[in-house]
Amino acid sequence: MMQRQLGFSALMAGVAFFPLTIVNFIVALQVARLTAKFGNGRLLTIGIFLTFIGMTWMSFFTVSTGYWLGIALPMLVIGIGQGLSLSPFTAAGVAHTDVRDAGAASGVVNVMHQIGGSVGLSILVSVQGLFKNQVIGFHYAILIGAGLLLISLLAAIFLILPEKQK
């Protein structure tokens, strides 16, 4: 989108992902303190919710909204959400495992991160490829990504948050 619709070079398109990456890194550094204050389940839920909001916002991108409003600002929200949720997701994945199995459970969670990202990306790219108009394809692909995040959010609300209240 950035190269074909906004005229970015390959280098500039890569640099254009910095808002997401930098904010994600800064927020991730605060996760331990925030987990102590809000709890793992709440932090995970807030992170998924913010990522969902950012993806939904990005789905409204048009060439006329441009990079800053249509991509960069939604990426900031996505970066905050990812920074808040990735570590708590891993912690939730290894919670209640026997100490001897914690390493294996962590490995399974990390494999699921990789598989989920790969499968999710392949779905989104396939959806975008169904449309001749790249902007419309992007719109639908990002909406499907937001839908998958909504499913994740509901899973966190109904499966992880109740566990923390026991």
PDB file of C-alpha atoms in Angstrom:
ATOM      1  CA  MET A   1       0.000   0.000   0.000  1.00  0.00           C
ATOM      2  CA  MET A   2       2.696   2.448   0.963  1.00  0.00           C
ATOM      3  CA  GLN A   3       4.712   1.778  -2.170  1.00  0.00           C
ATOM      4  CA  ARG A   4       1.967   1.407  -4.750  1.00  0.00           C
ATOM      5  CA  GLN A   5      -0.639   3.818  -3.409  1.00  0.00           C
ATOM      6  CA  LEU A   6       1.444   6.409  -1.556  1.00  0.00           C
ATOM      7  CA  GLY A   7       4.556   6.285  -3.734  1.00  0.00           C
ATOM      8  CA  PHE A   8       6.993   5.296  -0.967  1.00  0.00           C
ATOM      9  CA  SER A   9      10.298   3.688  -1.914  1.00  0.00           C
ATOM     10  CA  ALA A  10      10.970   0.229  -0.462  1.00  0.00           C
ATOM     11  CA  LEU A  11      13.278   1.819   2.127  1.00  0.00           C
ATOM     12  CA  MET A  12      10.731   4.451   3.136  1.00  0.00           C
ATOM     13  CA  ALA A  13       7.988   1.824   3.390  1.00  0.00           C
ATOM     14  CA  GLY A  14      10.196  -0.108   5.808  1.00  0.00           C
ATOM     15  CA  VAL A  15      10.966   3.040   7.809  1.00  0.00           C
ATOM     16  CA  ALA A  16       7.230   3.810   7.883  1.00  0.00           C
ATOM     17  CA  PHE A  17       6.760   0.841  10.241  1.00  0.00           C
ATOM     18  CA  PHE A  18       8.859   2.558  12.940  1.00  0.00           C
ATOM     19  CA  PRO A  19       5.827   4.039  14.781  1.00  0.00           C
ATOM     20  CA  LEU A  20       4.539   0.535  15.507  1.00  0.00           C
ATOM     21  CA  THR A  21       7.942  -0.918  16.360  1.00  0.00           C
ATOM     22  CA  ILE A  22       9.222   1.875  18.583  1.00  0.00           C
ATOM     23  CA  VAL A  23       5.983   2.246  20.556  1.00  0.00           C
ATOM     24  CA  ASN A  24       5.739  -1.540  20.929  1.00  0.00           C
ATOM     25  CA  PHE A  25       9.274  -1.631  22.360  1.00  0.00           C
ATOM     26  CA  ILE A  26       8.703   1.277  24.772  1.00  0.00           C
ATOM     27  CA  VAL A  27       5.414  -0.141  26.045  1.00  0.00           C
ATOM     28  CA  ALA A  28       6.853  -3.662  26.398  1.00  0.00           C
ATOM     29  CA  LEU A  29       9.470  -2.256  28.769  1.00  0.00           C
ATOM     30  CA  GLN A  30       6.638  -1.144  31.078  1.00  0.00           C
ATOM     31  CA  VAL A  31       4.752  -4.457  31.095  1.00  0.00           C
ATOM     32  CA  ALA A  32       6.217  -5.804  34.358  1.00  0.00           C
ATOM     33  CA  ARG A  33       5.189  -2.663  36.257  1.00  0.00           C
ATOM     34  CA  LEU A  34       1.767  -2.568  34.585  1.00  0.00           C
ATOM     35  CA  THR A  35       1.168  -6.279  35.246  1.00  0.00           C
ATOM     36  CA  ALA A  36       1.833  -5.722  38.953  1.00  0.00           C
ATOM     37  CA  LYS A  37      -0.702  -2.891  38.938  1.00  0.00           C
ATOM     38  CA  PHE A  38      -3.472  -4.300  36.721  1.00  0.00           C
ATOM     39  CA  GLY A  39      -2.842  -8.043  36.553  1.00  0.00           C
ATOM     40  CA  ASN A  40      -1.890 -10.226  33.609  1.00  0.00           C
ATOM     41  CA  GLY A  41      -5.425 -10.949  32.381  1.00  0.00           C
ATOM     42  CA  ARG A  42      -6.535  -7.327  32.366  1.00  0.00           C
ATOM     43  CA  LEU A  43      -3.351  -6.178  30.662  1.00  0.00           C
ATOM     44  CA  LEU A  44      -3.750  -8.874  28.005  1.00  0.00           C
ATOM     45  CA  THR A  45      -7.362  -7.868  27.416  1.00  0.00           C
ATOM     46  CA  ILE A  46      -6.512  -4.155  27.189  1.00  0.00           C
ATOM     47  CA  GLY A  47      -3.674  -4.927  24.775  1.00  0.00           C
ATOM     48  CA  ILE A  48      -5.839  -7.042  22.476  1.00  0.00           C
ATOM     49  CA  PHE A  49      -8.583  -4.402  22.593  1.00  0.00           C
ATOM     50  CA  LEU A  50      -6.170  -1.623  21.588  1.00  0.00           C
ATOM     51  CA  THR A  51      -4.733  -3.765  18.792  1.00  0.00           C
ATOM     52  CA  PHE A  52      -8.292  -4.412  17.572  1.00  0.00           C
ATOM     53  CA  ILE A  53      -9.059  -0.662  17.643  1.00  0.00           C
ATOM     54  CA  GLY A  54      -5.876   0.117  15.693  1.00  0.00           C
ATOM     55  CA  MET A  55      -6.591  -2.530  13.057  1.00  0.00           C
ATOM     56  CA  THR A  56     -10.192  -1.375  12.683  1.00  0.00           C
ATOM     57  CA  TRP A  57      -9.012   2.222  12.324  1.00  0.00           C
ATOM     58  CA  MET A  58      -6.431   1.207   9.715  1.00  0.00           C
ATOM     59  CA  SER A  59      -9.138  -0.553   7.692  1.00  0.00           C
ATOM     60  CA  PHE A  60     -10.523   2.893   6.829  1.00  0.00           C
ATOM     61  CA  PHE A  61      -7.317   3.859   4.993  1.00  0.00           C
ATOM     62  CA  THR A  62      -7.736   5.589   1.664  1.00  0.00           C
ATOM     63  CA  VAL A  63      -5.151   7.360  -0.412  1.00  0.00           C
ATOM     64  CA  SER A  64      -6.772  10.662   0.581  1.00  0.00           C
ATOM     65  CA  THR A  65      -6.328   9.949   4.320  1.00  0.00           C
ATOM     66  CA  GLY A  66      -2.626   9.525   3.635  1.00  0.00           C
ATOM     67  CA  TYR A  67       0.096   7.908   5.668  1.00  0.00           C
ATOM     68  CA  TRP A  68      -0.133   9.841   8.945  1.00  0.00           C
ATOM     69  CA  LEU A  69      -3.858   9.550   9.598  1.00  0.00           C
ATOM     70  CA  GLY A  70      -4.518   6.311   7.731  1.00  0.00           C
ATOM     71  CA  ILE A  71      -1.482   4.237   8.679  1.00  0.00           C
ATOM     72  CA  ALA A  72       0.930   5.853  11.190  1.00  0.00           C
ATOM     73  CA  LEU A  73      -1.581   6.762  13.911  1.00  0.00           C
ATOM     74  CA  PRO A  74      -3.365   3.396  13.758  1.00  0.00           C
ATOM     75  CA  MET A  75       0.092   1.763  13.925  1.00  0.00           C
ATOM     76  CA  LEU A  76       0.791   3.658  17.150  1.00  0.00           C
ATOM     77  CA  VAL A  77      -2.358   2.188  18.690  1.00  0.00           C
ATOM     78  CA  ILE A  78      -1.474  -1.286  17.369  1.00  0.00           C
ATOM     79  CA  GLY A  79       2.054  -0.920  18.783  1.00  0.00           C
ATOM     80  CA  ILE A  80       0.704  -0.025  22.218  1.00  0.00           C
ATOM     81  CA  GLY A  81      -1.688  -2.978  22.089  1.00  0.00           C
ATOM     82  CA  GLN A  82       0.955  -5.444  20.986  1.00  0.00           C
ATOM     83  CA  GLY A  83       3.400  -4.160  23.562  1.00  0.00           C
ATOM     84  CA  LEU A  84       0.811  -4.665  26.282  1.00  0.00           C
ATOM     85  CA  SER A  85      -0.367  -8.088  25.160  1.00  0.00           C
ATOM     86  CA  LEU A  86       2.518 -10.241  23.924  1.00  0.00           C
ATOM     87  CA  SER A  87       4.223 -10.824  27.272  1.00  0.00           C
ATOM     88  CA  PRO A  88       0.940 -11.393  29.165  1.00  0.00           C
ATOM     89  CA  PHE A  89      -0.118 -13.812  26.423  1.00  0.00           C
ATOM     90  CA  THR A  90       3.019 -15.865  27.028  1.00  0.00           C
ATOM     91  CA  ALA A  91       2.476 -15.725  30.787  1.00  0.00           C
ATOM     92  CA  ALA A  92      -1.125 -16.884  30.376  1.00  0.00           C
ATOM     93  CA  GLY A  93       0.076 -19.737  28.178  1.00  0.00           C
ATOM     94  CA  VAL A  94       2.416 -21.096  30.851  1.00  0.00           C
ATOM     95  CA  ALA A  95       0.208 -20.370  33.865  1.00  0.00           C
ATOM     96  CA  HIS A  96      -0.774 -23.413  35.914  1.00  0.00           C
ATOM     97  CA  THR A  97       1.832 -25.664  34.332  1.00  0.00           C
ATOM     98  CA  ASP A  98       4.047 -27.886  36.399  1.00  0.00           C
ATOM     99  CA  VAL A  99       7.492 -26.343  36.955  1.00  0.00           C
ATOM    100  CA  ARG A 100       9.059 -29.220  35.045  1.00  0.00           C
ATOM    101  CA  ASP A 101       6.846 -28.493  32.041  1.00  0.00           C
ATOM    102  CA  ALA A 102       7.169 -24.689  32.030  1.00  0.00           C
ATOM    103  CA  GLY A 103       9.910 -24.689  29.366  1.00  0.00           C
ATOM    104  CA  ALA A 104       7.897 -26.932  27.063  1.00  0.00           C
ATOM    105  CA  ALA A 105       4.757 -24.834  27.632  1.00  0.00           C
ATOM    106  CA  SER A 106       6.699 -21.673  26.810  1.00  0.00           C
ATOM    107  CA  GLY A 107       7.992 -23.338  23.652  1.00  0.00           C
ATOM    108  CA  VAL A 108       4.469 -24.276  22.591  1.00  0.00           C
ATOM    109  CA  VAL A 109       3.285 -20.694  23.176  1.00  0.00           C
ATOM    110  CA  ASN A 110       6.154 -19.324  21.086  1.00  0.00           C
ATOM    111  CA  VAL A 111       5.466 -21.820  18.286  1.00  0.00           C
ATOM    112  CA  MET A 112       1.827 -20.711  18.330  1.00  0.00           C
ATOM    113  CA  HIS A 113       2.981 -17.068  18.039  1.00  0.00           C
ATOM    114  CA  GLN A 114       4.916 -17.986  14.907  1.00  0.00           C
ATOM    115  CA  ILE A 115       2.271 -20.252  13.361  1.00  0.00           C
ATOM    116  CA  GLY A 116      -0.525 -17.812  14.169  1.00  0.00           C
ATOM    117  CA  GLY A 117       1.368 -14.941  12.614  1.00  0.00           C
ATOM    118  CA  SER A 118       2.220 -16.923   9.498  1.00  0.00           C
ATOM    119  CA  VAL A 119      -1.280 -18.327   9.000  1.00  0.00           C
ATOM    120  CA  GLY A 120      -2.894 -14.985   9.809  1.00  0.00           C
ATOM    121  CA  LEU A 121      -0.667 -13.124   7.365  1.00  0.00           C
ATOM    122  CA  SER A 122      -1.286 -15.682   4.633  1.00  0.00           C
ATOM    123  CA  ILE A 123      -5.050 -15.279   5.110  1.00  0.00           C
ATOM    124  CA  LEU A 124      -4.826 -11.491   4.918  1.00  0.00           C
ATOM    125  CA  VAL A 125      -2.585 -11.516   1.844  1.00  0.00           C
ATOM    126  CA  SER A 126      -4.895 -14.030   0.150  1.00  0.00           C
ATOM    127  CA  VAL A 127      -7.941 -11.889   0.879  1.00  0.00           C
ATOM    128  CA  GLN A 128      -6.234  -8.769  -0.463  1.00  0.00           C
ATOM    129  CA  GLY A 129      -5.241 -10.668  -3.597  1.00  0.00           C
ATOM    130  CA  LEU A 130      -8.875 -11.445  -4.369  1.00  0.00           C
ATOM    131  CA  PHE A 131      -9.502  -7.801  -5.301  1.00  0.00           C
ATOM    132  CA  LYS A 132      -8.193  -5.940  -8.332  1.00  0.00           C
ATOM    133  CA  ASN A 133      -8.474  -2.666  -6.447  1.00  0.00           C
ATOM    134  CA  GLN A 134      -5.629  -2.793  -3.942  1.00  0.00           C
ATOM    135  CA  VAL A 135      -7.200  -0.315  -1.506  1.00  0.00           C
ATOM    136  CA  ILE A 136     -10.456  -2.281  -1.324  1.00  0.00           C
ATOM    137  CA  GLY A 137      -8.516  -5.523  -0.892  1.00  0.00           C
ATOM    138  CA  PHE A 138      -6.468  -3.920   1.887  1.00  0.00           C
ATOM    139  CA  HIS A 139      -9.681  -2.709   3.535  1.00  0.00           C
ATOM    140  CA  TYR A 140     -11.191  -6.193   3.615  1.00  0.00           C
ATOM    141  CA  ALA A 141      -7.951  -7.906   4.630  1.00  0.00           C
ATOM    142  CA  ILE A 142      -7.460  -5.557   7.572  1.00  0.00           C
ATOM    143  CA  LEU A 143     -11.119  -5.967   8.600  1.00  0.00           C
ATOM    144  CA  ILE A 144     -10.631  -9.740   8.656  1.00  0.00           C
ATOM    145  CA  GLY A 145      -7.531  -9.215  10.806  1.00  0.00           C
ATOM    146  CA  ALA A 146      -9.632  -7.067  13.126  1.00  0.00           C
ATOM    147  CA  GLY A 147     -12.249  -9.829  13.212  1.00  0.00           C
ATOM    148  CA  LEU A 148      -9.606 -12.355  14.250  1.00  0.00           C
ATOM    149  CA  LEU A 149      -8.509  -9.949  16.988  1.00  0.00           C
ATOM    150  CA  LEU A 150     -12.127  -9.652  18.126  1.00  0.00           C
ATOM    151  CA  ILE A 151     -12.251 -13.447  18.498  1.00  0.00           C
ATOM    152  CA  SER A 152      -9.004 -13.253  20.510  1.00  0.00           C
ATOM    153  CA  LEU A 153     -10.471 -10.505  22.665  1.00  0.00           C
ATOM    154  CA  LEU A 154     -13.579 -12.552  23.404  1.00  0.00           C
ATOM    155  CA  ALA A 155     -11.417 -15.579  24.253  1.00  0.00           C
ATOM    156  CA  ALA A 156      -9.383 -13.462  26.680  1.00  0.00           C
ATOM    157  CA  ILE A 157     -12.511 -11.997  28.276  1.00  0.00           C
ATOM    158  CA  PHE A 158     -14.295 -15.317  28.719  1.00  0.00           C
ATOM    159  CA  LEU A 159     -11.399 -17.744  29.225  1.00  0.00           C
ATOM    160  CA  ILE A 160      -8.541 -15.831  30.845  1.00  0.00           C
ATOM    161  CA  LEU A 161     -10.192 -13.095  32.920  1.00  0.00           C
ATOM    162  CA  PRO A 162     -12.541 -15.461  34.786  1.00  0.00           C
ATOM    163  CA  GLU A 163      -9.527 -17.663  35.653  1.00  0.00           C
ATOM    164  CA  LYS A 164      -7.846 -14.705  37.341  1.00  0.00           C
ATOM    165  CA  GLN A 165     -10.904 -14.094  39.518  1.00  0.00           C
ATOM    166  CA  LYS A 166     -10.815 -17.587  41.087  1.00  0.00           C
TER     167      LYS A 166
END
